[in-house]
PDB file of C-alpha atoms in Angstrom:
ATOM      1  CA  MET A   1     172.387  71.145  94.901  1.00 57.00           C
ATOM      2  CA  THR A   2     173.834  71.619  91.284  1.00 62.00           C
ATOM      3  CA  VAL A   3     172.164  69.770  88.896  1.00 70.00           C
ATOM      4  CA  ASP A   4     173.812  69.024  85.545  1.00 80.00           C
ATOM      5  CA  ALA A   5     172.733  68.115  82.155  1.00 84.00           C
ATOM      6  CA  TRP A   6     174.318  64.460  82.496  1.00 88.00           C
ATOM      7  CA  MET A   7     172.298  64.239  85.730  1.00 89.00           C
ATOM      8  CA  LEU A   8     168.851  65.479  84.292  1.00 90.00           C
ATOM      9  CA  GLY A   9     168.852  63.431  81.566  1.00 92.00           C
ATOM     10  CA  THR A  10     170.330  60.318  83.545  1.00 93.00           C
ATOM     11  CA  THR A  11     166.840  60.557  85.196  1.00 95.00           C
ATOM     12  CA  PHE A  12     164.922  61.164  82.131  1.00 96.00           C
ATOM     13  CA  VAL A  13     166.108  58.368  81.385  1.00 95.00           C
ATOM     14  CA  PHE A  14     164.743  56.227  84.845  1.00 96.00           C
ATOM     15  CA  GLY A  15     161.938  58.372  84.165  1.00 97.00           C
ATOM     16  CA  LEU A  16     161.229  56.727  80.824  1.00 96.00           C
ATOM     17  CA  LEU A  17     161.498  53.097  82.660  1.00 95.00           C
ATOM     18  CA  PHE A  18     159.003  54.191  85.815  1.00 97.00           C
ATOM     19  CA  GLY A  19     156.684  55.405  82.916  1.00 96.00           C
ATOM     20  CA  SER A  20     156.424  51.561  81.120  1.00 94.00           C
ATOM     21  CA  PHE A  21     155.739  50.369  84.905  1.00 95.00           C
ATOM     22  CA  LEU A  22     153.116  53.091  85.176  1.00 97.00           C
ATOM     23  CA  ASN A  23     151.854  52.218  81.972  1.00 95.00           C
ATOM     24  CA  ALA A  24     150.743  48.524  83.393  1.00 94.00           C
ATOM     25  CA  VAL A  25     149.662  49.778  87.156  1.00 97.00           C
ATOM     26  CA  ILE A  26     146.905  51.992  84.465  1.00 97.00           C
ATOM     27  CA  TYR A  27     146.043  49.340  82.814  1.00 94.00           C
ATOM     28  CA  ARG A  28     146.144  46.574  85.218  1.00 95.00           C
ATOM     29  CA  VAL A  29     144.663  47.549  88.556  1.00 96.00           C
ATOM     30  CA  PRO A  30     141.290  48.189  87.554  1.00 95.00           C
ATOM     31  CA  LEU A  31     141.026  44.844  85.574  1.00 93.00           C
ATOM     32  CA  GLY A  32     143.106  42.843  88.585  1.00 93.00           C
ATOM     33  CA  ILE A  33     145.801  41.399  86.905  1.00 91.00           C
ATOM     34  CA  SER A  34     149.009  41.178  88.787  1.00 91.00           C
ATOM     35  CA  LEU A  35     151.666  43.608  88.329  1.00 90.00           C
ATOM     36  CA  LEU A  36     153.653  40.754  88.490  1.00 85.00           C
ATOM     37  CA  ARG A  37     152.144  39.000  85.426  1.00 85.00           C
ATOM     38  CA  PRO A  38     155.233  38.759  82.188  1.00 80.00           C
ATOM     39  CA  SER A  39     153.826  41.769  79.710  1.00 81.00           C
ATOM     40  CA  GLY A  40     151.707  40.360  76.394  1.00 78.00           C
ATOM     41  CA  CYS A  41     149.854  41.522  74.353  1.00 77.00           C
ATOM     42  CA  PRO A  42     146.610  42.581  75.412  1.00 76.00           C
ATOM     43  CA  ARG A  43     145.073  41.081  71.307  1.00 76.00           C
ATOM     44  CA  CYS A  44     147.086  37.877  71.287  1.00 80.00           C
ATOM     45  CA  GLU A  45     148.865  37.003  74.601  1.00 74.00           C
ATOM     46  CA  THR A  46     152.221  36.617  72.754  1.00 76.00           C
ATOM     47  CA  PRO A  47     154.938  38.018  75.751  1.00 80.00           C
ATOM     48  CA  ILE A  48     156.575  40.811  75.079  1.00 80.00           C
ATOM     49  CA  SER A  49     160.557  41.412  74.670  1.00 79.00           C
ATOM     50  CA  TRP A  50     163.102  42.273  76.410  1.00 74.00           C
ATOM     51  CA  VAL A  51     163.862  44.236  72.950  1.00 77.00           C
ATOM     52  CA  HIS A  52     160.585  45.118  71.998  1.00 76.00           C
ATOM     53  CA  ASN A  53     159.610  46.748  75.366  1.00 83.00           C
ATOM     54  CA  VAL A  54     162.042  49.811  75.469  1.00 86.00           C
ATOM     55  CA  PRO A  55     160.505  52.367  76.800  1.00 89.00           C
ATOM     56  CA  LEU A  56     159.590  54.613  73.864  1.00 89.00           C
ATOM     57  CA  LEU A  57     162.296  53.789  71.103  1.00 89.00           C
ATOM     58  CA  SER A  58     160.697  50.506  70.752  1.00 88.00           C
ATOM     59  CA  TRP A  59     157.005  52.462  69.612  1.00 90.00           C
ATOM     60  CA  ILE A  60     158.754  53.625  66.879  1.00 89.00           C
ATOM     61  CA  LEU A  61     160.777  51.708  66.200  1.00 87.00           C
ATOM     62  CA  LEU A  62     158.168  48.814  66.242  1.00 85.00           C
ATOM     63  CA  ARG A  63     155.823  51.726  64.648  1.00 83.00           C
ATOM     64  CA  GLY A  64     153.140  51.577  67.620  1.00 85.00           C
ATOM     65  CA  ARG A  65     152.398  48.383  66.071  1.00 88.00           C
ATOM     66  CA  CYS A  66     152.696  44.930  67.945  1.00 83.00           C
ATOM     67  CA  ALA A  67     155.923  42.693  66.869  1.00 78.00           C
ATOM     68  CA  SER A  68     152.975  39.626  66.305  1.00 81.00           C
ATOM     69  CA  CYS A  69     150.090  40.086  64.788  1.00 83.00           C
ATOM     70  CA  GLY A  70     149.289  44.018  64.428  1.00 79.00           C
ATOM     71  CA  GLU A  71     148.010  45.249  66.591  1.00 81.00           C
ATOM     72  CA  PRO A  72     147.937  48.519  66.748  1.00 88.00           C
ATOM     73  CA  ILE A  73     149.461  50.064  70.087  1.00 87.00           C
ATOM     74  CA  SER A  74     148.344  53.542  71.946  1.00 91.00           C
ATOM     75  CA  LEU A  75     150.181  56.611  71.486  1.00 94.00           C
ATOM     76  CA  ARG A  76     149.286  56.582  75.023  1.00 95.00           C
ATOM     77  CA  TYR A  77     151.731  54.619  76.076  1.00 94.00           C
ATOM     78  CA  PRO A  78     154.471  56.370  75.035  1.00 95.00           C
ATOM     79  CA  LEU A  79     152.928  59.477  76.306  1.00 97.00           C
ATOM     80  CA  VAL A  80     152.852  58.076  79.928  1.00 97.00           C
ATOM     81  CA  GLU A  81     156.232  57.136  79.504  1.00 97.00           C
ATOM     82  CA  LEU A  82     157.734  61.508  78.003  1.00 97.00           C
ATOM     83  CA  ALA A  83     155.684  62.042  81.027  1.00 97.00           C
ATOM     84  CA  GLY A  84     157.361  59.522  83.542  1.00 97.00           C
ATOM     85  CA  GLY A  85     160.772  60.862  82.402  1.00 97.00           C
ATOM     86  CA  ALA A  86     159.644  64.596  82.116  1.00 97.00           C
ATOM     87  CA  LEU A  87     158.360  64.468  85.749  1.00 98.00           C
ATOM     88  CA  LEU A  88     161.348  63.155  87.101  1.00 97.00           C
ATOM     89  CA  ALA A  89     163.501  65.221  85.127  1.00 96.00           C
ATOM     90  CA  LEU A  90     161.475  68.085  86.787  1.00 96.00           C
ATOM     91  CA  SER A  91     161.485  67.126  89.687  1.00 96.00           C
ATOM     92  CA  VAL A  92     164.895  66.895  90.214  1.00 95.00           C
ATOM     93  CA  TRP A  93     166.026  70.073  88.558  1.00 94.00           C
ATOM     94  CA  GLN A  94     163.947  71.944  91.195  1.00 93.00           C
ATOM     95  CA  TRP A  95     165.286  69.880  94.799  1.00 93.00           C
ATOM     96  CA  GLY A  96     168.328  68.261  93.446  1.00 92.00           C
ATOM     97  CA  LEU A  97     167.864  64.249  94.209  1.00 92.00           C
ATOM     98  CA  THR A  98     166.800  65.270  97.761  1.00 95.00           C
ATOM     99  CA  ILE A  99     163.177  63.752  99.845  1.00 96.00           C
ATOM    100  CA  SER A 100     161.814  66.574  97.513  1.00 96.00           C
ATOM    101  CA  ALA A 101     161.447  65.470  94.555  1.00 96.00           C
ATOM    102  CA  PHE A 102     161.587  62.073  95.331  1.00 97.00           C
ATOM    103  CA  SER A 103     157.925  63.112  96.850  1.00 97.00           C
ATOM    104  CA  THR A 104     157.110  65.060  94.423  1.00 97.00           C
ATOM    105  CA  VAL A 105     157.571  62.954  91.517  1.00 98.00           C
ATOM    106  CA  LEU A 106     155.940  59.954  93.459  1.00 98.00           C
ATOM    107  CA  PHE A 107     152.781  62.163  94.071  1.00 98.00           C
ATOM    108  CA  CYS A 108     152.742  63.241  90.257  1.00 98.00           C
ATOM    109  CA  TYR A 109     153.128  59.209  89.240  1.00 98.00           C
ATOM    110  CA  LEU A 110     150.859  59.038  91.769  1.00 98.00           C
ATOM    111  CA  MET A 111     147.878  61.724  90.102  1.00 98.00           C
ATOM    112  CA  LEU A 112     148.727  60.470  86.661  1.00 98.00           C
ATOM    113  CA  VAL A 113     147.912  56.758  87.486  1.00 98.00           C
ATOM    114  CA  LEU A 114     144.836  57.995  88.788  1.00 97.00           C
ATOM    115  CA  ALA A 115     143.632  60.209  86.299  1.00 97.00           C
ATOM    116  CA  LEU A 116     144.317  58.221  83.375  1.00 97.00           C
ATOM    117  CA  ILE A 117     142.374  55.017  85.515  1.00 97.00           C
ATOM    118  CA  ASP A 118     139.194  56.813  85.835  1.00 95.00           C
ATOM    119  CA  VAL A 119     139.470  58.295  82.113  1.00 93.00           C
ATOM    120  CA  ASP A 120     138.908  54.547  81.328  1.00 94.00           C
ATOM    121  CA  HIS A 121     136.970  53.568  84.051  1.00 94.00           C
ATOM    122  CA  ARG A 122     135.806  55.984  85.964  1.00 92.00           C
ATOM    123  CA  ILE A 123     137.149  55.390  89.276  1.00 94.00           C
ATOM    124  CA  LEU A 124     139.812  55.822  91.702  1.00 96.00           C
ATOM    125  CA  PRO A 125     141.543  51.976  93.275  1.00 96.00           C
ATOM    126  CA  ASN A 126     141.078  52.304  96.843  1.00 96.00           C
ATOM    127  CA  VAL A 127     144.388  50.241  96.291  1.00 96.00           C
ATOM    128  CA  ILE A 128     146.020  53.058  95.029  1.00 97.00           C
ATOM    129  CA  THR A 129     144.434  57.111  97.441  1.00 97.00           C
ATOM    130  CA  LEU A 130     144.629  54.570 100.651  1.00 96.00           C
ATOM    131  CA  PRO A 131     147.510  53.041 100.598  1.00 97.00           C
ATOM    132  CA  GLY A 132     149.303  56.663  98.689  1.00 97.00           C
ATOM    133  CA  ALA A 133     148.362  59.277 100.902  1.00 97.00           C
ATOM    134  CA  VAL A 134     149.485  57.003 104.011  1.00 97.00           C
ATOM    135  CA  VAL A 135     152.985  57.135 102.134  1.00 97.00           C
ATOM    136  CA  GLY A 136     152.300  60.927 101.868  1.00 97.00           C
ATOM    137  CA  LEU A 137     151.905  61.618 105.723  1.00 97.00           C
ATOM    138  CA  ALA A 138     154.862  59.487 105.990  1.00 97.00           C
ATOM    139  CA  LEU A 139     156.552  61.056 103.920  1.00 97.00           C
ATOM    140  CA  SER A 140     156.439  64.999 105.668  1.00 96.00           C
ATOM    141  CA  PHE A 141     158.047  63.879 108.178  1.00 96.00           C
ATOM    142  CA  PHE A 142     161.382  64.403 106.401  1.00 96.00           C
ATOM    143  CA  ASP A 143     160.012  66.361 103.761  1.00 94.00           C
ATOM    144  CA  PRO A 144     161.128  70.001 104.555  1.00 93.00           C
ATOM    145  CA  ARG A 145     158.529  71.460 102.092  1.00 91.00           C
ATOM    146  CA  VAL A 146     155.624  70.332 104.523  1.00 92.00           C
ATOM    147  CA  ALA A 147     155.513  69.495 107.959  1.00 93.00           C
ATOM    148  CA  TRP A 148     153.655  66.052 109.210  1.00 94.00           C
ATOM    149  CA  LEU A 149     150.629  68.833 111.137  1.00 95.00           C
ATOM    150  CA  ASP A 150     149.907  70.284 107.608  1.00 95.00           C
ATOM    151  CA  ALA A 151     149.801  67.179 105.575  1.00 96.00           C
ATOM    152  CA  LEU A 152     147.723  65.622 108.797  1.00 95.00           C
ATOM    153  CA  VAL A 153     145.380  68.864 108.356  1.00 95.00           C
ATOM    154  CA  GLY A 154     145.238  68.389 104.424  1.00 95.00           C
ATOM    155  CA  GLY A 155     144.611  65.401 103.893  1.00 94.00           C
ATOM    156  CA  PHE A 156     141.437  66.023 106.199  1.00 94.00           C
ATOM    157  CA  LEU A 157     140.602  69.803 104.668  1.00 94.00           C
ATOM    158  CA  GLY A 158     141.234  68.104 101.073  1.00 93.00           C
ATOM    159  CA  GLY A 159     138.571  64.756 101.910  1.00 92.00           C
ATOM    160  CA  GLY A 160     136.542  66.386 104.255  1.00 92.00           C
ATOM    161  CA  LEU A 161     135.485  69.770 101.866  1.00 91.00           C
ATOM    162  CA  LEU A 162     134.202  66.705  98.702  1.00 90.00           C
ATOM    163  CA  TYR A 163     132.459  64.518 101.172  1.00 89.00           C
ATOM    164  CA  PHE A 164     130.408  66.932 102.011  1.00 89.00           C
ATOM    165  CA  VAL A 165     129.957  68.529  98.788  1.00 84.00           C
ATOM    166  CA  ALA A 166     129.044  64.703  97.344  1.00 81.00           C
ATOM    167  CA  TRP A 167     126.434  64.548 101.218  1.00 82.00           C
ATOM    168  CA  ALA A 168     124.260  68.469 100.003  1.00 82.00           C
ATOM    169  CA  TYR A 169     124.645  67.122  96.501  1.00 72.00           C
ATOM    170  CA  LEU A 170     123.205  63.270  98.107  1.00 73.00           C
ATOM    171  CA  LYS A 171     120.877  65.420  99.891  1.00 77.00           C
ATOM    172  CA  LEU A 172     119.613  67.919  97.975  1.00 79.00           C
ATOM    173  CA  ARG A 173     119.540  65.430  95.218  1.00 72.00           C
ATOM    174  CA  ARG A 174     118.436  62.137  96.127  1.00 70.00           C
ATOM    175  CA  ARG A 175     121.448  61.184  94.157  1.00 68.00           C
ATOM    176  CA  GLU A 176     125.099  60.819  94.351  1.00 67.00           C
ATOM    177  CA  GLY A 177     127.088  63.529  92.359  1.00 61.00           C
ATOM    178  CA  MET A 178     130.702  63.032  92.949  1.00 71.00           C
ATOM    179  CA  GLY A 179     132.048  59.490  94.260  1.00 77.00           C
ATOM    180  CA  MET A 180     134.670  58.197  97.342  1.00 88.00           C
ATOM    181  CA  GLY A 181     136.753  57.974  95.345  1.00 91.00           C
ATOM    182  CA  ASP A 182     137.039  61.551  94.869  1.00 93.00           C
ATOM    183  CA  VAL A 183     137.799  61.779  98.500  1.00 93.00           C
ATOM    184  CA  LYS A 184     139.667  59.868  98.773  1.00 95.00           C
ATOM    185  CA  MET A 185     142.480  61.334  95.908  1.00 96.00           C
ATOM    186  CA  MET A 186     142.405  64.582  98.148  1.00 96.00           C
ATOM    187  CA  LEU A 187     143.148  62.498 101.004  1.00 96.00           C
ATOM    188  CA  LEU A 188     146.021  61.575  99.396  1.00 97.00           C
ATOM    189  CA  VAL A 189     146.594  64.685  97.517  1.00 97.00           C
ATOM    190  CA  GLY A 190     146.370  66.563 100.945  1.00 96.00           C
ATOM    191  CA  SER A 191     148.473  64.541 102.208  1.00 97.00           C
ATOM    192  CA  PHE A 192     151.351  65.018 100.127  1.00 97.00           C
ATOM    193  CA  LEU A 193     150.662  68.917  99.903  1.00 96.00           C
ATOM    194  CA  GLY A 194     148.947  70.298 103.595  1.00 95.00           C
ATOM    195  CA  TRP A 195     146.295  72.471 103.490  1.00 93.00           C
ATOM    196  CA  GLN A 196     146.987  74.726 100.960  1.00 91.00           C
ATOM    197  CA  GLY A 197     147.992  72.379  98.602  1.00 94.00           C
ATOM    198  CA  ALA A 198     144.284  71.115  98.170  1.00 95.00           C
ATOM    199  CA  LEU A 199     142.906  73.970  98.395  1.00 93.00           C
ATOM    200  CA  MET A 200     144.460  75.475  94.950  1.00 93.00           C
ATOM    201  CA  THR A 201     144.004  71.648  93.959  1.00 95.00           C
ATOM    202  CA  ILE A 202     140.458  71.650  94.224  1.00 94.00           C
ATOM    203  CA  PHE A 203     139.773  75.037  93.473  1.00 92.00           C
ATOM    204  CA  VAL A 204     141.744  75.158  89.698  1.00 93.00           C
ATOM    205  CA  GLY A 205     140.292  70.978  88.984  1.00 92.00           C
ATOM    206  CA  SER A 206     136.611  72.032  89.280  1.00 89.00           C
ATOM    207  CA  LEU A 207     137.151  75.187  87.543  1.00 89.00           C
ATOM    208  CA  VAL A 208     138.693  73.655  84.809  1.00 88.00           C
ATOM    209  CA  GLY A 209     136.250  70.616  85.232  1.00 83.00           C
ATOM    210  CA  SER A 210     134.101  73.179  85.453  1.00 81.00           C
ATOM    211  CA  VAL A 211     134.787  75.008  82.170  1.00 83.00           C
ATOM    212  CA  ILE A 212     135.280  71.042  80.348  1.00 81.00           C
ATOM    213  CA  GLY A 213     132.510  69.511  81.110  1.00 73.00           C
ATOM    214  CA  VAL A 214     129.945  72.204  80.366  1.00 73.00           C
ATOM    215  CA  ALA A 215     131.758  72.229  76.308  1.00 75.00           C
ATOM    216  CA  MET A 216     131.613  68.607  76.675  1.00 71.00           C
ATOM    217  CA  ILE A 217     128.083  67.756  77.970  1.00 67.00           C
ATOM    218  CA  PHE A 218     127.009  70.367  74.973  1.00 71.00           C
ATOM    219  CA  LEU A 219     129.301  69.044  72.365  1.00 70.00           C
ATOM    220  CA  SER A 220     127.719  65.224  73.720  1.00 65.00           C
ATOM    221  CA  ARG A 221     124.312  66.465  73.602  1.00 62.00           C
ATOM    222  CA  LYS A 222     123.743  64.292  76.425  1.00 57.00           C
ATOM    223  CA  GLY A 223     122.556  66.426  78.763  1.00 53.00           C
ATOM    224  CA  TRP A 224     123.602  67.398  81.735  1.00 50.00           C
ATOM    225  CA  GLU A 225     124.410  64.279  83.060  1.00 54.00           C
ATOM    226  CA  TYR A 226     127.288  63.803  81.102  1.00 54.00           C
ATOM    227  CA  ALA A 227     129.467  61.857  83.488  1.00 64.00           C
ATOM    228  CA  LEU A 228     133.524  63.864  84.247  1.00 74.00           C
ATOM    229  CA  PRO A 229     136.331  61.959  85.345  1.00 86.00           C
ATOM    230  CA  PHE A 230     136.393  64.931  88.020  1.00 88.00           C
ATOM    231  CA  GLY A 231     139.508  62.712  88.974  1.00 92.00           C
ATOM    232  CA  THR A 232     140.993  63.896  86.110  1.00 93.00           C
ATOM    233  CA  PHE A 233     141.299  67.153  86.258  1.00 94.00           C
ATOM    234  CA  LEU A 234     142.050  67.045  90.450  1.00 95.00           C
ATOM    235  CA  ALA A 235     145.012  65.039  89.441  1.00 96.00           C
ATOM    236  CA  ALA A 236     146.510  67.546  86.775  1.00 95.00           C
ATOM    237  CA  ALA A 237     145.532  70.938  89.397  1.00 96.00           C
ATOM    238  CA  GLY A 238     147.945  68.128  91.681  1.00 96.00           C
ATOM    239  CA  ILE A 239     150.777  67.962  89.038  1.00 97.00           C
ATOM    240  CA  LEU A 240     150.377  72.221  88.801  1.00 96.00           C
ATOM    241  CA  ALA A 241     150.076  72.292  92.950  1.00 95.00           C
ATOM    242  CA  ALA A 242     152.805  69.840  93.454  1.00 96.00           C
ATOM    243  CA  PHE A 243     155.534  72.660  91.374  1.00 95.00           C
ATOM    244  CA  ARG A 244     154.719  75.716  91.626  1.00 89.00           C
ATOM    245  CA  GLY A 245     151.426  75.330  94.920  1.00 81.00           C
ATOM    246  CA  PRO A 246     153.570  77.777  96.682  1.00 78.00           C
ATOM    247  CA  GLN A 247     153.956  80.859  94.423  1.00 82.00           C
ATOM    248  CA  ILE A 248     151.146  80.540  93.609  1.00 79.00           C
ATOM    249  CA  PHE A 249     149.528  80.299  96.382  1.00 73.00           C
ATOM    250  CA  ALA A 250     151.519  83.314  97.450  1.00 76.00           C
ATOM    251  CA  TRP A 251     150.033  85.273  94.717  1.00 75.00           C
ATOM    252  CA  TYR A 252     146.837  85.292  94.813  1.00 71.00           C
ATOM    253  CA  TRP A 253     147.033  85.798  98.856  1.00 70.00           C
ATOM    254  CA  ASN A 254     149.153  89.158  98.089  1.00 74.00           C
ATOM    255  CA  THR A 255     145.913  89.715  95.534  1.00 73.00           C
ATOM    256  CA  PHE A 256     143.273  89.820  96.142  1.00 68.00           C
ATOM    257  CA  ALA A 257     144.008  89.426 100.020  1.00 60.00           C
ATOM    258  CA  VAL A 258     142.561  91.877 102.132  1.00 51.00           C
ATOM    259  CA  VAL A 259     145.330  94.272 103.414  1.00 48.00           C
ATOM    260  CA  GLY A 260     143.624  95.774 107.140  1.00 45.00           C
TER     261      GLY A 260
END
């Protein structure tokens, strides 16, 4: 399917709207607040009118402040909206208006939500990871990129590897080093991306997380007990794998695999 500039622009605008919804999910789900509740300022609780709730544009016109009480609105809100637009447009640009594009952008939205919730609260909610894994497996029956068996193996492989690491750490160090949220998150990743995508996500996420984690340990001077939001690095690696996983996996195999 040919994707023209008009289609990309339209999908980007729709993606901004989805990004606005993602902001609500990121803020409300960890706090147990219903997503059906009207939007309001966290400080003064004044309901936000539709004219002040236009993605990206409202934040710019309000200069990043609540229209009622002047409370600063984090720059992260418009950045998440931009990410929502960019991810949808990029998915459509790569796969057109297909089930593959739908599966990819849904996966990326889940990763974005989990990444920021993990940063804020150090949790990966079951209400997102477990239903997400089921949806990923269901979509594999329609998405030609990942066969259902690959999705099934990917989920158990991704989750199983992290479960083994968590179990081994607990046995060796006598304390938890990784939460079960990361295990369930990899169950989700594998169900969407298959076993190759799951392996790449773990490898890249662990590599980047290790480098940044060591740097943060020394900069914060909190020692080796510094709590690292590992799910955030898995999410970033998962998004990379969603768009370029097969190409990167093929490059790695052709470059480093032992022949003969």
